[in-house]
Amino acid sequence: MTKHRARKRFGQHFLTDPGVIDAIIRAVHPTGDDVVVEIGPGQGAITDALARNAGHLHAVELDRDLAARLRRQYGDHPNVTVHEGDALQFDFAALGEKLRIVGNLPYNISTPLLFHLLKSRDHILDMHFMLQKEVVARMAASPGSKAYGRLGIMLGCHLQVESLFDVDPGAFSPPPDVTSAVVRLDPLPPGTFEIADEPGLSTLVATAFMQRRKTLRNALKKLVEPGDLEAVGIDGGARPEQVSIADYIRLSNHLWRKSR
Ligand code: SAH
């Protein structure tokens, strides 16, 4: 097969390190009962091992040339389906229940893709992604740490986030500019948090972190009235980064009830 030239606009950094490929497969550990969905399979670095072990593998690839190669390669594998298309527009829920999502993602679309996938979370068993290490740190951050903020809170409302291991740029061709990390995401059991108004919560958290050095009371001046924070037992003198996910949800639910 002719060599594929990596396309920058598709965020193409192909995994070449066999040790890293193996570590990802061991972390995912696909079995014959699993429906696995690989986002951005590219030249198939982890695709073969997934296809060999999974019950069914769906591969979603945007690059037309790479999708064509994959279709040729897996044409005679009844348990592999290649979908040519944009993962940001893709209807994951239509692929079934208990999906196991895997991907060495293009880093430029990682955040919107995570939020797109959240919409199908009832159909997802778990997700494993290779991302920028710095993004994984923000996703997994606990209150009080510097990396804690909007991304970690809005994902943490719905997912348990676990950073698994770091990956050096040298594991890819061409190497990316940054260190990467593999992260595991498990949807939280239903009812872990009751969120009355997701857009309202998103606005609240975004507003709080626009000025993360202010006190919460000052940062949220436009959204909360005196007494709102106290009503749900939150210290208005705290910094936005000291407030837990559960507290942001309680405050948002309180504001929503008040507005009705
Ligand atoms: N998983 C492969 C390739 C990683 S590079 C490996 O580990 O080697 C990222 C891949 O995602 C590329 O194949 C790129 O074409 C694909 N891609 C980029 N944007 C995409 C999108 N919006 N939807 C689906 N695939 C995309």
PDB file of C-alpha atoms and ligand atoms in Angstrom:
ATOM      1  CA  MET A   1       0.000   0.000   0.000  1.00  0.00           C
ATOM      2  CA  THR A   2       1.237   3.524  -0.714  1.00  0.00           C
ATOM      3  CA  LYS A   3       2.371   5.530   2.242  1.00  0.00           C
ATOM      4  CA  HIS A   4      -0.167   7.971   3.634  1.00  0.00           C
ATOM      5  CA  ARG A   5       1.146  11.488   4.252  1.00  0.00           C
ATOM      6  CA  ALA A   6      -0.068  12.776   7.620  1.00  0.00           C
ATOM      7  CA  ARG A   7      -2.606  15.583   7.192  1.00  0.00           C
ATOM      8  CA  LYS A   8      -2.249  18.368   9.657  1.00  0.00           C
ATOM      9  CA  ARG A   9      -5.803  19.625   9.295  1.00  0.00           C
ATOM     10  CA  PHE A  10      -7.084  16.235  10.473  1.00  0.00           C
ATOM     11  CA  GLY A  11      -4.775  16.242  13.489  1.00  0.00           C
ATOM     12  CA  GLN A  12      -2.971  13.166  12.256  1.00  0.00           C
ATOM     13  CA  HIS A  13      -0.277  11.775  14.563  1.00  0.00           C
ATOM     14  CA  PHE A  14      -0.055   8.046  14.059  1.00  0.00           C
ATOM     15  CA  LEU A  15       0.899   5.801  16.948  1.00  0.00           C
ATOM     16  CA  THR A  16       3.950   3.728  16.132  1.00  0.00           C
ATOM     17  CA  ASP A  17       5.295   2.571  19.522  1.00  0.00           C
ATOM     18  CA  PRO A  18       4.294  -1.105  19.985  1.00  0.00           C
ATOM     19  CA  GLY A  19       4.609  -0.823  23.776  1.00  0.00           C
ATOM     20  CA  VAL A  20       2.097   2.044  23.892  1.00  0.00           C
ATOM     21  CA  ILE A  21      -0.261   0.294  21.484  1.00  0.00           C
ATOM     22  CA  ASP A  22      -0.118  -2.769  23.695  1.00  0.00           C
ATOM     23  CA  ALA A  23      -0.716  -0.732  26.859  1.00  0.00           C
ATOM     24  CA  ILE A  24      -3.855   0.814  25.321  1.00  0.00           C
ATOM     25  CA  ILE A  25      -5.211  -2.588  24.277  1.00  0.00           C
ATOM     26  CA  ARG A  26      -4.551  -3.964  27.761  1.00  0.00           C
ATOM     27  CA  ALA A  27      -6.313  -0.977  29.351  1.00  0.00           C
ATOM     28  CA  VAL A  28      -9.356  -1.368  27.106  1.00  0.00           C
ATOM     29  CA  HIS A  29      -9.274  -5.179  27.226  1.00  0.00           C
ATOM     30  CA  PRO A  30     -11.970  -5.762  24.599  1.00  0.00           C
ATOM     31  CA  THR A  31     -13.847  -9.076  24.748  1.00  0.00           C
ATOM     32  CA  GLY A  32     -16.158 -10.982  22.428  1.00  0.00           C
ATOM     33  CA  ASP A  33     -19.253  -9.441  24.030  1.00  0.00           C
ATOM     34  CA  ASP A  34     -18.138  -5.880  23.376  1.00  0.00           C
ATOM     35  CA  VAL A  35     -19.273  -3.425  20.740  1.00  0.00           C
ATOM     36  CA  VAL A  36     -16.219  -1.200  20.350  1.00  0.00           C
ATOM     37  CA  VAL A  37     -16.263   2.127  18.510  1.00  0.00           C
ATOM     38  CA  GLU A  38     -12.906   3.494  17.406  1.00  0.00           C
ATOM     39  CA  ILE A  39     -12.818   7.194  16.582  1.00  0.00           C
ATOM     40  CA  GLY A  40     -10.123   8.195  14.098  1.00  0.00           C
ATOM     41  CA  PRO A  41      -8.561   4.785  13.365  1.00  0.00           C
ATOM     42  CA  GLY A  42      -6.202   6.361  10.826  1.00  0.00           C
ATOM     43  CA  GLN A  43      -3.781   3.739   9.537  1.00  0.00           C
ATOM     44  CA  GLY A  44      -5.101   1.224  12.024  1.00  0.00           C
ATOM     45  CA  ALA A  45      -2.453   1.286  14.764  1.00  0.00           C
ATOM     46  CA  ILE A  46      -4.827  -0.111  17.369  1.00  0.00           C
ATOM     47  CA  THR A  47      -7.606  -1.202  15.018  1.00  0.00           C
ATOM     48  CA  ASP A  48      -6.342  -4.730  14.357  1.00  0.00           C
ATOM     49  CA  ALA A  49      -6.073  -5.692  18.001  1.00  0.00           C
ATOM     50  CA  LEU A  50      -9.506  -4.199  18.698  1.00  0.00           C
ATOM     51  CA  ALA A  51     -11.062  -6.026  15.731  1.00  0.00           C
ATOM     52  CA  ARG A  52      -9.470  -9.320  16.755  1.00  0.00           C
ATOM     53  CA  ASN A  53     -10.866  -9.227  20.285  1.00  0.00           C
ATOM     54  CA  ALA A  54     -14.136  -7.288  20.109  1.00  0.00           C
ATOM     55  CA  GLY A  55     -17.522  -8.738  19.193  1.00  0.00           C
ATOM     56  CA  HIS A  56     -17.998  -5.895  16.723  1.00  0.00           C
ATOM     57  CA  LEU A  57     -15.818  -2.933  15.825  1.00  0.00           C
ATOM     58  CA  HIS A  58     -17.196   0.285  14.354  1.00  0.00           C
ATOM     59  CA  ALA A  59     -14.475   2.561  12.978  1.00  0.00           C
ATOM     60  CA  VAL A  60     -15.352   6.241  12.387  1.00  0.00           C
ATOM     61  CA  GLU A  61     -12.819   8.011  10.139  1.00  0.00           C
ATOM     62  CA  LEU A  62     -13.099  11.452   8.552  1.00  0.00           C
ATOM     63  CA  ASP A  63     -10.225  11.230   6.065  1.00  0.00           C
ATOM     64  CA  ARG A  64     -11.649   9.826   2.841  1.00  0.00           C
ATOM     65  CA  ASP A  65      -8.400   8.146   1.754  1.00  0.00           C
ATOM     66  CA  LEU A  66      -7.866   6.488   5.116  1.00  0.00           C
ATOM     67  CA  ALA A  67     -11.508   5.362   5.270  1.00  0.00           C
ATOM     68  CA  ALA A  68     -11.111   3.784   1.810  1.00  0.00           C
ATOM     69  CA  ARG A  69      -7.960   1.962   2.926  1.00  0.00           C
ATOM     70  CA  LEU A  70      -9.733   0.673   6.008  1.00  0.00           C
ATOM     71  CA  ARG A  71     -12.680  -0.526   3.950  1.00  0.00           C
ATOM     72  CA  ARG A  72     -10.303  -2.457   1.685  1.00  0.00           C
ATOM     73  CA  GLN A  73      -8.414  -3.847   4.639  1.00  0.00           C
ATOM     74  CA  TYR A  74     -11.498  -4.982   6.560  1.00  0.00           C
ATOM     75  CA  GLY A  75     -13.790  -5.782   3.634  1.00  0.00           C
ATOM     76  CA  ASP A  76     -13.799  -9.459   4.516  1.00  0.00           C
ATOM     77  CA  HIS A  77     -14.157  -8.979   8.287  1.00  0.00           C
ATOM     78  CA  PRO A  78     -17.884  -9.319   9.068  1.00  0.00           C
ATOM     79  CA  ASN A  79     -17.323  -7.934  12.571  1.00  0.00           C
ATOM     80  CA  VAL A  80     -15.832  -4.620  11.366  1.00  0.00           C
ATOM     81  CA  THR A  81     -17.870  -1.685  10.004  1.00  0.00           C
ATOM     82  CA  VAL A  82     -16.061   1.352   8.610  1.00  0.00           C
ATOM     83  CA  HIS A  83     -18.001   4.621   8.800  1.00  0.00           C
ATOM     84  CA  GLU A  84     -16.627   7.507   6.763  1.00  0.00           C
ATOM     85  CA  GLY A  85     -17.656  10.706   8.521  1.00  0.00           C
ATOM     86  CA  ASP A  86     -17.109  13.367  11.130  1.00  0.00           C
ATOM     87  CA  ALA A  87     -17.171  12.052  14.698  1.00  0.00           C
ATOM     88  CA  LEU A  88     -18.487  15.463  15.806  1.00  0.00           C
ATOM     89  CA  GLN A  89     -21.680  14.847  13.805  1.00  0.00           C
ATOM     90  CA  PHE A  90     -21.856  11.097  14.253  1.00  0.00           C
ATOM     91  CA  ASP A  91     -24.903   9.487  15.884  1.00  0.00           C
ATOM     92  CA  PHE A  92     -23.170   7.157  18.340  1.00  0.00           C
ATOM     93  CA  ALA A  93     -26.400   6.155  20.080  1.00  0.00           C
ATOM     94  CA  ALA A  94     -27.560   4.515  16.832  1.00  0.00           C
ATOM     95  CA  LEU A  95     -24.769   1.912  17.118  1.00  0.00           C
ATOM     96  CA  GLY A  96     -26.315   0.210  20.119  1.00  0.00           C
ATOM     97  CA  GLU A  97     -26.087  -0.032  23.889  1.00  0.00           C
ATOM     98  CA  LYS A  98     -23.081  -0.443  26.178  1.00  0.00           C
ATOM     99  CA  LEU A  99     -20.680   0.952  23.619  1.00  0.00           C
ATOM    100  CA  ARG A 100     -16.999   0.976  24.427  1.00  0.00           C
ATOM    101  CA  ILE A 101     -15.482   4.041  22.773  1.00  0.00           C
ATOM    102  CA  VAL A 102     -11.761   4.192  22.012  1.00  0.00           C
ATOM    103  CA  GLY A 103      -9.640   6.743  20.222  1.00  0.00           C
ATOM    104  CA  ASN A 104      -6.301   8.387  19.785  1.00  0.00           C
ATOM    105  CA  LEU A 105      -8.134  11.607  19.099  1.00  0.00           C
ATOM    106  CA  PRO A 106      -7.221  14.608  17.019  1.00  0.00           C
ATOM    107  CA  TYR A 107      -6.387  17.023  19.821  1.00  0.00           C
ATOM    108  CA  ASN A 108      -7.958  20.030  18.120  1.00  0.00           C
ATOM    109  CA  ILE A 109     -11.449  18.510  18.400  1.00  0.00           C
ATOM    110  CA  SER A 110     -11.113  16.706  21.728  1.00  0.00           C
ATOM    111  CA  THR A 111     -13.222  19.039  23.872  1.00  0.00           C
ATOM    112  CA  PRO A 112     -16.197  19.403  21.489  1.00  0.00           C
ATOM    113  CA  LEU A 113     -16.055  15.661  20.814  1.00  0.00           C
ATOM    114  CA  LEU A 114     -16.231  14.839  24.539  1.00  0.00           C
ATOM    115  CA  PHE A 115     -19.306  17.051  24.893  1.00  0.00           C
ATOM    116  CA  HIS A 116     -20.852  15.511  21.782  1.00  0.00           C
ATOM    117  CA  LEU A 117     -20.296  12.017  23.224  1.00  0.00           C
ATOM    118  CA  LEU A 118     -21.850  13.068  26.530  1.00  0.00           C
ATOM    119  CA  LYS A 119     -25.192  13.368  24.725  1.00  0.00           C
ATOM    120  CA  SER A 120     -25.060   9.612  24.049  1.00  0.00           C
ATOM    121  CA  ARG A 121     -23.819   8.689  27.525  1.00  0.00           C
ATOM    122  CA  ASP A 122     -26.785   6.375  28.189  1.00  0.00           C
ATOM    123  CA  HIS A 123     -25.470   4.194  25.356  1.00  0.00           C
ATOM    124  CA  ILE A 124     -21.866   4.163  26.553  1.00  0.00           C
ATOM    125  CA  LEU A 125     -20.216   1.639  28.843  1.00  0.00           C
ATOM    126  CA  ASP A 126     -16.827   3.335  28.954  1.00  0.00           C
ATOM    127  CA  MET A 127     -14.357   5.404  26.940  1.00  0.00           C
ATOM    128  CA  HIS A 128     -10.566   5.371  26.551  1.00  0.00           C
ATOM    129  CA  PHE A 129      -8.868   8.283  24.854  1.00  0.00           C
ATOM    130  CA  MET A 130      -5.390   9.481  24.074  1.00  0.00           C
ATOM    131  CA  LEU A 131      -5.362  13.234  24.649  1.00  0.00           C
ATOM    132  CA  GLN A 132      -2.994  16.019  25.486  1.00  0.00           C
ATOM    133  CA  LYS A 133      -1.657  15.394  28.977  1.00  0.00           C
ATOM    134  CA  GLU A 134      -2.572  18.938  29.983  1.00  0.00           C
ATOM    135  CA  VAL A 135      -6.206  18.350  28.942  1.00  0.00           C
ATOM    136  CA  VAL A 136      -6.342  15.058  30.848  1.00  0.00           C
ATOM    137  CA  ALA A 137      -5.019  16.883  33.920  1.00  0.00           C
ATOM    138  CA  ARG A 138      -7.864  19.391  33.648  1.00  0.00           C
ATOM    139  CA  MET A 139     -10.416  16.620  33.125  1.00  0.00           C
ATOM    140  CA  ALA A 140      -9.262  14.709  36.205  1.00  0.00           C
ATOM    141  CA  ALA A 141      -8.542  17.693  38.496  1.00  0.00           C
ATOM    142  CA  SER A 142      -9.894  17.842  42.040  1.00  0.00           C
ATOM    143  CA  PRO A 143     -11.200  21.005  43.725  1.00  0.00           C
ATOM    144  CA  GLY A 144      -8.400  23.139  45.107  1.00  0.00           C
ATOM    145  CA  SER A 145      -5.938  22.254  42.349  1.00  0.00           C
ATOM    146  CA  LYS A 146      -4.807  24.646  39.666  1.00  0.00           C
ATOM    147  CA  ALA A 147      -6.117  22.491  36.820  1.00  0.00           C
ATOM    148  CA  TYR A 148      -9.628  22.353  38.321  1.00  0.00           C
ATOM    149  CA  GLY A 149     -12.160  24.326  36.311  1.00  0.00           C
ATOM    150  CA  ARG A 150     -14.904  24.349  33.759  1.00  0.00           C
ATOM    151  CA  LEU A 151     -13.853  21.267  31.745  1.00  0.00           C
ATOM    152  CA  GLY A 152     -13.396  19.007  34.773  1.00  0.00           C
ATOM    153  CA  ILE A 153     -16.636  20.153  36.382  1.00  0.00           C
ATOM    154  CA  MET A 154     -18.845  19.823  33.298  1.00  0.00           C
ATOM    155  CA  LEU A 155     -17.439  16.357  32.518  1.00  0.00           C
ATOM    156  CA  GLY A 156     -17.322  15.322  36.174  1.00  0.00           C
ATOM    157  CA  CYS A 157     -21.090  15.876  36.443  1.00  0.00           C
ATOM    158  CA  HIS A 158     -21.555  12.823  34.233  1.00  0.00           C
ATOM    159  CA  LEU A 159     -18.327  10.848  34.151  1.00  0.00           C
ATOM    160  CA  GLN A 160     -15.714   9.405  36.412  1.00  0.00           C
ATOM    161  CA  VAL A 161     -12.341  10.424  35.019  1.00  0.00           C
ATOM    162  CA  GLU A 162      -9.172   8.418  35.554  1.00  0.00           C
ATOM    163  CA  SER A 163      -5.800   9.324  34.065  1.00  0.00           C
ATOM    164  CA  LEU A 164      -4.031   6.042  33.209  1.00  0.00           C
ATOM    165  CA  PHE A 165      -0.540   6.771  31.810  1.00  0.00           C
ATOM    166  CA  ASP A 166       1.511   9.373  29.952  1.00  0.00           C
ATOM    167  CA  VAL A 167       2.809   8.960  26.407  1.00  0.00           C
ATOM    168  CA  ASP A 168       5.871  10.754  25.018  1.00  0.00           C
ATOM    169  CA  PRO A 169       5.760  12.530  21.641  1.00  0.00           C
ATOM    170  CA  GLY A 170       8.259   9.978  20.271  1.00  0.00           C
ATOM    171  CA  ALA A 171       5.545   7.301  20.289  1.00  0.00           C
ATOM    172  CA  PHE A 172       3.894   9.000  17.281  1.00  0.00           C
ATOM    173  CA  SER A 173       4.752   9.773  13.684  1.00  0.00           C
ATOM    174  CA  PRO A 174       4.902  12.667  13.179  1.00  0.00           C
ATOM    175  CA  PRO A 175       5.483  13.493  16.854  1.00  0.00           C
ATOM    176  CA  PRO A 176       3.055  16.037  18.373  1.00  0.00           C
ATOM    177  CA  ASP A 177       4.415  19.106  20.193  1.00  0.00           C
ATOM    178  CA  VAL A 178       3.071  18.016  23.561  1.00  0.00           C
ATOM    179  CA  THR A 179       3.087  15.059  25.935  1.00  0.00           C
ATOM    180  CA  SER A 180      -0.048  12.922  25.745  1.00  0.00           C
ATOM    181  CA  ALA A 181      -1.925  10.813  28.256  1.00  0.00           C
ATOM    182  CA  VAL A 182      -4.465   8.014  28.117  1.00  0.00           C
ATOM    183  CA  VAL A 183      -7.628   8.637  30.081  1.00  0.00           C
ATOM    184  CA  ARG A 184     -10.483   6.332  31.038  1.00  0.00           C
ATOM    185  CA  LEU A 185     -14.008   7.720  31.380  1.00  0.00           C
ATOM    186  CA  ASP A 186     -16.872   5.838  33.027  1.00  0.00           C
ATOM    187  CA  PRO A 187     -20.402   7.263  33.002  1.00  0.00           C
ATOM    188  CA  LEU A 188     -21.558   7.813  36.585  1.00  0.00           C
ATOM    189  CA  PRO A 189     -24.420   5.632  37.789  1.00  0.00           C
ATOM    190  CA  PRO A 190     -27.770   7.320  37.037  1.00  0.00           C
ATOM    191  CA  GLY A 191     -28.887   9.502  39.925  1.00  0.00           C
ATOM    192  CA  THR A 192     -25.367  10.311  41.164  1.00  0.00           C
ATOM    193  CA  PHE A 193     -26.176  13.970  40.565  1.00  0.00           C
ATOM    194  CA  GLU A 194     -29.601  15.462  39.781  1.00  0.00           C
ATOM    195  CA  ILE A 195     -29.085  18.408  37.445  1.00  0.00           C
ATOM    196  CA  ALA A 196     -32.233  20.486  36.925  1.00  0.00           C
ATOM    197  CA  ASP A 197     -30.837  22.888  34.351  1.00  0.00           C
ATOM    198  CA  GLU A 198     -27.720  21.822  32.458  1.00  0.00           C
ATOM    199  CA  PRO A 199     -27.377  25.033  30.356  1.00  0.00           C
ATOM    200  CA  GLY A 200     -27.825  27.085  33.534  1.00  0.00           C
ATOM    201  CA  LEU A 201     -25.145  25.059  35.301  1.00  0.00           C
ATOM    202  CA  SER A 202     -22.804  25.525  32.355  1.00  0.00           C
ATOM    203  CA  THR A 203     -23.301  29.304  32.414  1.00  0.00           C
ATOM    204  CA  LEU A 204     -22.832  29.405  36.183  1.00  0.00           C
ATOM    205  CA  VAL A 205     -19.545  27.485  36.077  1.00  0.00           C
ATOM    206  CA  ALA A 206     -18.250  29.443  33.074  1.00  0.00           C
ATOM    207  CA  THR A 207     -19.028  32.720  34.858  1.00  0.00           C
ATOM    208  CA  ALA A 208     -17.380  31.591  38.105  1.00  0.00           C
ATOM    209  CA  PHE A 209     -14.146  30.670  36.327  1.00  0.00           C
ATOM    210  CA  MET A 210     -13.929  33.783  34.185  1.00  0.00           C
ATOM    211  CA  GLN A 211     -12.422  35.368  37.246  1.00  0.00           C
ATOM    212  CA  ARG A 212     -10.956  32.537  39.215  1.00  0.00           C
ATOM    213  CA  ARG A 213      -9.015  34.744  41.597  1.00  0.00           C
ATOM    214  CA  LYS A 214     -12.092  36.573  42.841  1.00  0.00           C
ATOM    215  CA  THR A 215     -14.250  35.259  45.641  1.00  0.00           C
ATOM    216  CA  LEU A 216     -17.221  33.247  44.450  1.00  0.00           C
ATOM    217  CA  ARG A 217     -19.562  35.959  45.731  1.00  0.00           C
ATOM    218  CA  ASN A 218     -17.898  38.564  43.505  1.00  0.00           C
ATOM    219  CA  ALA A 219     -17.362  36.328  40.503  1.00  0.00           C
ATOM    220  CA  LEU A 220     -21.069  35.406  40.460  1.00  0.00           C
ATOM    221  CA  LYS A 221     -22.421  38.851  41.262  1.00  0.00           C
ATOM    222  CA  LYS A 222     -24.500  38.987  38.077  1.00  0.00           C
ATOM    223  CA  LEU A 223     -26.122  35.585  38.625  1.00  0.00           C
ATOM    224  CA  VAL A 224     -26.711  35.208  42.352  1.00  0.00           C
ATOM    225  CA  GLU A 225     -28.432  37.469  44.863  1.00  0.00           C
ATOM    226  CA  PRO A 226     -27.246  37.938  48.401  1.00  0.00           C
ATOM    227  CA  GLY A 227     -28.366  34.908  50.352  1.00  0.00           C
ATOM    228  CA  ASP A 228     -28.340  32.410  47.465  1.00  0.00           C
ATOM    229  CA  LEU A 229     -24.930  30.994  48.334  1.00  0.00           C
ATOM    230  CA  GLU A 230     -25.754  30.814  52.013  1.00  0.00           C
ATOM    231  CA  ALA A 231     -29.111  29.163  51.217  1.00  0.00           C
ATOM    232  CA  VAL A 232     -27.291  26.143  49.818  1.00  0.00           C
ATOM    233  CA  GLY A 233     -24.475  26.202  52.361  1.00  0.00           C
ATOM    234  CA  ILE A 234     -21.690  27.534  50.151  1.00  0.00           C
ATOM    235  CA  ASP A 235     -19.117  29.978  51.531  1.00  0.00           C
ATOM    236  CA  GLY A 236     -19.262  33.091  49.357  1.00  0.00           C
ATOM    237  CA  GLY A 237     -15.721  33.944  50.408  1.00  0.00           C
ATOM    238  CA  ALA A 238     -14.344  30.787  48.789  1.00  0.00           C
ATOM    239  CA  ARG A 239     -12.525  30.899  45.448  1.00  0.00           C
ATOM    240  CA  PRO A 240     -14.291  29.308  42.465  1.00  0.00           C
ATOM    241  CA  GLU A 241     -11.632  26.574  42.358  1.00  0.00           C
ATOM    242  CA  GLN A 242     -12.394  25.480  45.929  1.00  0.00           C
ATOM    243  CA  VAL A 243     -16.044  24.682  45.252  1.00  0.00           C
ATOM    244  CA  SER A 244     -16.969  21.039  44.583  1.00  0.00           C
ATOM    245  CA  ILE A 245     -18.966  19.756  41.628  1.00  0.00           C
ATOM    246  CA  ALA A 246     -21.818  18.818  43.969  1.00  0.00           C
ATOM    247  CA  ASP A 247     -21.896  22.385  45.338  1.00  0.00           C
ATOM    248  CA  TYR A 248     -22.046  23.950  41.853  1.00  0.00           C
ATOM    249  CA  ILE A 249     -24.931  21.622  41.011  1.00  0.00           C
ATOM    250  CA  ARG A 250     -26.756  22.461  44.261  1.00  0.00           C
ATOM    251  CA  LEU A 251     -26.383  26.172  43.608  1.00  0.00           C
ATOM    252  CA  SER A 252     -27.554  25.828  39.997  1.00  0.00           C
ATOM    253  CA  ASN A 253     -30.578  23.755  41.058  1.00  0.00           C
ATOM    254  CA  HIS A 254     -31.428  26.379  43.684  1.00  0.00           C
ATOM    255  CA  LEU A 255     -31.291  29.206  41.119  1.00  0.00           C
ATOM    256  CA  TRP A 256     -33.429  27.199  38.711  1.00  0.00           C
ATOM    257  CA  ARG A 257     -36.119  26.501  41.334  1.00  0.00           C
ATOM    258  CA  LYS A 258     -36.132  30.166  42.332  1.00  0.00           C
ATOM    259  CA  SER A 259     -36.621  31.313  38.743  1.00  0.00           C
ATOM    260  CA  ARG A 260     -39.777  29.257  38.195  1.00  0.00           C
TER     261      ARG A 260
HETATM  262  N1  SAH B   1      -5.772   6.128  15.821  1.00  0.00           N
HETATM  263  C1  SAH B   1      -4.703   6.308  14.861  1.00  0.00           C
HETATM  264  C2  SAH B   1      -4.728   7.685  14.204  1.00  0.00           C
HETATM  265  C3  SAH B   1      -4.584   8.849  15.116  1.00  0.00           C
HETATM  266  S1  SAH B   1      -4.504  10.402  14.251  1.00  0.00           S
HETATM  267  C4  SAH B   1      -3.392   6.061  15.535  1.00  0.00           C
HETATM  268  O1  SAH B   1      -3.362   5.972  16.755  1.00  0.00           O
HETATM  269  O2  SAH B   1      -2.385   5.943  14.846  1.00  0.00           O
HETATM  270  C5  SAH B   1      -6.189  10.990  14.387  1.00  0.00           C
HETATM  271  C6  SAH B   1      -7.122  10.342  13.404  1.00  0.00           C
HETATM  272  O3  SAH B   1      -8.415  10.937  13.536  1.00  0.00           O
HETATM  273  C7  SAH B   1      -6.734  10.523  11.944  1.00  0.00           C
HETATM  274  O4  SAH B   1      -6.887   9.319  11.269  1.00  0.00           O
HETATM  275  C8  SAH B   1      -7.718  11.576  11.415  1.00  0.00           C
HETATM  276  O5  SAH B   1      -7.951  11.492  10.040  1.00  0.00           O
HETATM  277  C9  SAH B   1      -8.943  11.249  12.237  1.00  0.00           C
HETATM  278  N2  SAH B   1      -9.894  12.361  12.395  1.00  0.00           N
HETATM  279  C10 SAH B   1      -9.628  13.674  12.463  1.00  0.00           C
HETATM  280  N3  SAH B   1     -10.742  14.399  12.658  1.00  0.00           N
HETATM  281  C11 SAH B   1     -11.761  13.498  12.729  1.00  0.00           C
HETATM  282  C12 SAH B   1     -13.174  13.613  12.906  1.00  0.00           C
HETATM  283  N4  SAH B   1     -13.742  14.823  13.075  1.00  0.00           N
HETATM  284  N5  SAH B   1     -13.914  12.492  12.912  1.00  0.00           N
HETATM  285  C13 SAH B   1     -13.340  11.266  12.735  1.00  0.00           C
HETATM  286  N6  SAH B   1     -12.008  11.101  12.575  1.00  0.00           N
HETATM  287  C14 SAH B   1     -11.231  12.190  12.566  1.00  0.00           C
END
